[in-house]
Amino acid sequence: MAQPKNKRRRKRRGTQGGRIDTNGRRSKPRTREEARARARSGGGSRSTAKKKDLPPTWKSAAIRGAGAAVIFVLILLVLFKRPVGVSLAFGAFMLVFYIPTGYYIDLTMWRKRERQRIRDREGR
């Protein structure tokens, strides 16, 4: 197979203003000390940690409640062989019940994590 004539070049990483970020994001650490520091800091679980830090929303509670209500309706229809109208009525009731219940359970758990986080910061 023929060799390419030109050598491959790395992409020029920089802004339009000419600034080049030399210590930007790298997939591999350059030194052993950098690798150890990254391993101690927790490495790649940043996105899940950020998501847990956010307070609960009504939208997330509504999505979870709708999913649970749909599963409830399907169980009533398939396993218990209830009529469609009765199953949908129970599903609507469960939706109205699940949304606020899920939101307030999430809020309680989030407040508990926040208190723990504040205690950890003060303890340092």
C-alpha atoms as a printed R data frame, in Angstrom:
    type eleno elety resid chain resno       x      y      z
1   ATOM     1    CA   MET     A     1   0.000  0.000  0.000
2   ATOM     2    CA   ALA     A     2   1.331  3.437 -0.930
3   ATOM     3    CA   GLN     A     3   2.474  5.808  1.792
4   ATOM     4    CA   PRO     A     4   0.926  9.278  1.970
5   ATOM     5    CA   LYS     A     5   3.267 12.032  0.774
6   ATOM     6    CA   ASN     A     6   2.488 14.555  3.459
7   ATOM     7    CA   LYS     A     7   2.915 13.985  7.177
8   ATOM     8    CA   ARG     A     8  -0.236 14.214  9.252
9   ATOM     9    CA   ARG     A     9  -0.477 17.381 11.269
10  ATOM    10    CA   ARG     A    10  -2.218 17.908 14.575
11  ATOM    11    CA   LYS     A    11  -5.226 20.163 14.630
12  ATOM    12    CA   ARG     A    12  -4.475 23.709 15.620
13  ATOM    13    CA   ARG     A    13  -6.182 24.182 18.923
14  ATOM    14    CA   GLY     A    14  -6.827 27.798 19.767
15  ATOM    15    CA   THR     A    15  -9.285 30.645 19.642
16  ATOM    16    CA   GLN     A    16  -9.843 33.106 16.839
17  ATOM    17    CA   GLY     A    17  -8.000 35.698 18.878
18  ATOM    18    CA   GLY     A    18  -4.872 33.574 18.792
19  ATOM    19    CA   ARG     A    19  -4.929 32.312 22.368
20  ATOM    20    CA   ILE     A    20  -3.902 28.683 22.768
21  ATOM    21    CA   ASP     A    21  -4.852 26.837 25.924
22  ATOM    22    CA   THR     A    22  -1.721 24.864 26.765
23  ATOM    23    CA   ASN     A    23  -2.970 23.194 29.930
24  ATOM    24    CA   GLY     A    24  -6.437 22.424 28.643
25  ATOM    25    CA   ARG     A    25  -8.311 19.155 28.677
26  ATOM    26    CA   ARG     A    26  -6.208 16.099 27.994
27  ATOM    27    CA   SER     A    27  -7.389 12.553 27.963
28  ATOM    28    CA   LYS     A    28  -4.184 11.168 29.441
29  ATOM    29    CA   PRO     A    29  -2.193 12.743 32.269
30  ATOM    30    CA   ARG     A    30   1.318 13.762 31.224
31  ATOM    31    CA   THR     A    31   3.144 12.869 34.440
32  ATOM    32    CA   ARG     A    32   2.816 10.248 37.141
33  ATOM    33    CA   GLU     A    33   2.037 12.916 39.764
34  ATOM    34    CA   GLU     A    34  -0.737 14.320 37.586
35  ATOM    35    CA   ALA     A    35  -2.213 10.832 37.219
36  ATOM    36    CA   ARG     A    36  -2.166 10.301 40.980
37  ATOM    37    CA   ALA     A    37  -3.752 13.699 41.633
38  ATOM    38    CA   ARG     A    38  -6.506 12.979 39.122
39  ATOM    39    CA   ALA     A    39  -7.172  9.562 40.679
40  ATOM    40    CA   ARG     A    40  -7.396 11.064 44.189
41  ATOM    41    CA   SER     A    41  -9.770 13.815 43.082
42  ATOM    42    CA   GLY     A    42 -12.353 11.361 41.792
43  ATOM    43    CA   GLY     A    43 -11.684 11.687 38.076
44  ATOM    44    CA   GLY     A    44 -14.636 11.228 35.769
45  ATOM    45    CA   SER     A    45 -17.733 11.338 37.964
46  ATOM    46    CA   ARG     A    46 -18.195 15.097 37.602
47  ATOM    47    CA   SER     A    47 -21.407 15.058 35.577
48  ATOM    48    CA   THR     A    48 -23.245 12.749 37.984
49  ATOM    49    CA   ALA     A    49 -22.045 14.768 40.963
50  ATOM    50    CA   LYS     A    50 -23.367 17.963 39.385
51  ATOM    51    CA   LYS     A    51 -26.710 16.347 38.697
52  ATOM    52    CA   LYS     A    52 -27.075 15.234 42.307
53  ATOM    53    CA   ASP     A    53 -26.314 18.748 43.517
54  ATOM    54    CA   LEU     A    54 -29.336 20.199 41.752
55  ATOM    55    CA   PRO     A    55 -32.586 20.526 43.695
56  ATOM    56    CA   PRO     A    56 -35.540 18.469 42.456
57  ATOM    57    CA   THR     A    57 -37.964 19.937 39.936
58  ATOM    58    CA   TRP     A    58 -41.661 19.439 39.319
59  ATOM    59    CA   LYS     A    59 -40.839 18.485 35.746
60  ATOM    60    CA   SER     A    60 -38.668 15.543 36.810
61  ATOM    61    CA   ALA     A    61 -41.333 14.474 39.300
62  ATOM    62    CA   ALA     A    62 -44.003 14.662 36.569
63  ATOM    63    CA   ILE     A    63 -41.947 12.555 34.160
64  ATOM    64    CA   ARG     A    64 -41.288  9.914 36.814
65  ATOM    65    CA   GLY     A    65 -44.928  9.965 37.937
66  ATOM    66    CA   ALA     A    66 -46.163  9.578 34.357
67  ATOM    67    CA   GLY     A    67 -43.891  6.596 33.834
68  ATOM    68    CA   ALA     A    68 -45.093  4.958 37.038
69  ATOM    69    CA   ALA     A    69 -48.741  5.624 36.151
70  ATOM    70    CA   VAL     A    70 -48.297  4.078 32.688
71  ATOM    71    CA   ILE     A    71 -46.719  0.970 34.228
72  ATOM    72    CA   PHE     A    72 -49.566  0.823 36.753
73  ATOM    73    CA   VAL     A    73 -52.187  1.003 33.964
74  ATOM    74    CA   LEU     A    74 -50.408 -1.698 31.953
75  ATOM    75    CA   ILE     A    75 -50.269 -3.983 34.988
76  ATOM    76    CA   LEU     A    76 -53.986 -3.459 35.591
77  ATOM    77    CA   LEU     A    77 -54.798 -4.208 31.959
78  ATOM    78    CA   VAL     A    78 -52.509 -7.193 31.398
79  ATOM    79    CA   LEU     A    79 -52.196 -8.976 34.729
80  ATOM    80    CA   PHE     A    80 -55.496 -8.149 36.411
81  ATOM    81    CA   LYS     A    81 -57.545 -7.944 33.172
82  ATOM    82    CA   ARG     A    82 -59.465 -4.824 34.235
83  ATOM    83    CA   PRO     A    83 -61.488 -2.793 31.698
84  ATOM    84    CA   VAL     A    84 -59.654  0.031 29.918
85  ATOM    85    CA   GLY     A    85 -61.795  2.812 31.435
86  ATOM    86    CA   VAL     A    86 -61.279  1.602 34.987
87  ATOM    87    CA   SER     A    87 -57.547  1.176 34.402
88  ATOM    88    CA   LEU     A    88 -57.202  4.685 32.979
89  ATOM    89    CA   ALA     A    89 -59.168  6.142 35.890
90  ATOM    90    CA   PHE     A    90 -56.861  4.417 38.378
91  ATOM    91    CA   GLY     A    91 -53.871  5.571 36.312
92  ATOM    92    CA   ALA     A    92 -55.055  9.199 36.457
93  ATOM    93    CA   PHE     A    93 -55.524  8.911 40.215
94  ATOM    94    CA   MET     A    94 -52.058  7.411 40.602
95  ATOM    95    CA   LEU     A    95 -50.559 10.182 38.446
96  ATOM    96    CA   VAL     A    96 -52.114 12.831 40.686
97  ATOM    97    CA   PHE     A    97 -50.811 10.930 43.716
98  ATOM    98    CA   TYR     A    98 -47.305 10.112 42.405
99  ATOM    99    CA   ILE     A    99 -46.231 13.567 41.202
100 ATOM   100    CA   PRO     A   100 -46.375 15.487 44.516
101 ATOM   101    CA   THR     A   101 -45.281 12.444 46.522
102 ATOM   102    CA   GLY     A   102 -42.199 11.946 44.331
103 ATOM   103    CA   TYR     A   103 -41.350 15.649 44.407
104 ATOM   104    CA   TYR     A   104 -41.495 15.918 48.181
105 ATOM   105    CA   ILE     A   105 -39.519 12.691 48.685
106 ATOM   106    CA   ASP     A   106 -36.828 14.027 46.326
107 ATOM   107    CA   LEU     A   107 -36.869 17.377 48.125
108 ATOM   108    CA   THR     A   108 -36.415 15.687 51.495
109 ATOM   109    CA   MET     A   109 -33.500 13.603 50.217
110 ATOM   110    CA   TRP     A   110 -31.885 16.639 48.548
111 ATOM   111    CA   ARG     A   111 -32.139 18.677 51.758
112 ATOM   112    CA   LYS     A   112 -30.550 15.802 53.660
113 ATOM   113    CA   ARG     A   113 -27.633 15.702 51.173
114 ATOM   114    CA   GLU     A   114 -27.262 19.495 51.379
115 ATOM   115    CA   ARG     A   115 -27.065 19.402 55.181
116 ATOM   116    CA   GLN     A   116 -24.440 16.657 54.949
117 ATOM   117    CA   ARG     A   117 -22.470 18.657 52.364
118 ATOM   118    CA   ILE     A   118 -22.549 21.751 54.603
119 ATOM   119    CA   ARG     A   119 -21.372 19.680 57.593
120 ATOM   120    CA   ASP     A   120 -18.527 18.252 55.513
121 ATOM   121    CA   ARG     A   121 -17.402 21.737 54.420
122 ATOM   122    CA   GLU     A   122 -17.471 23.053 57.984
123 ATOM   123    CA   GLY     A   123 -15.599 20.014 59.242
124 ATOM   124    CA   ARG     A   124 -12.623 20.611 56.909
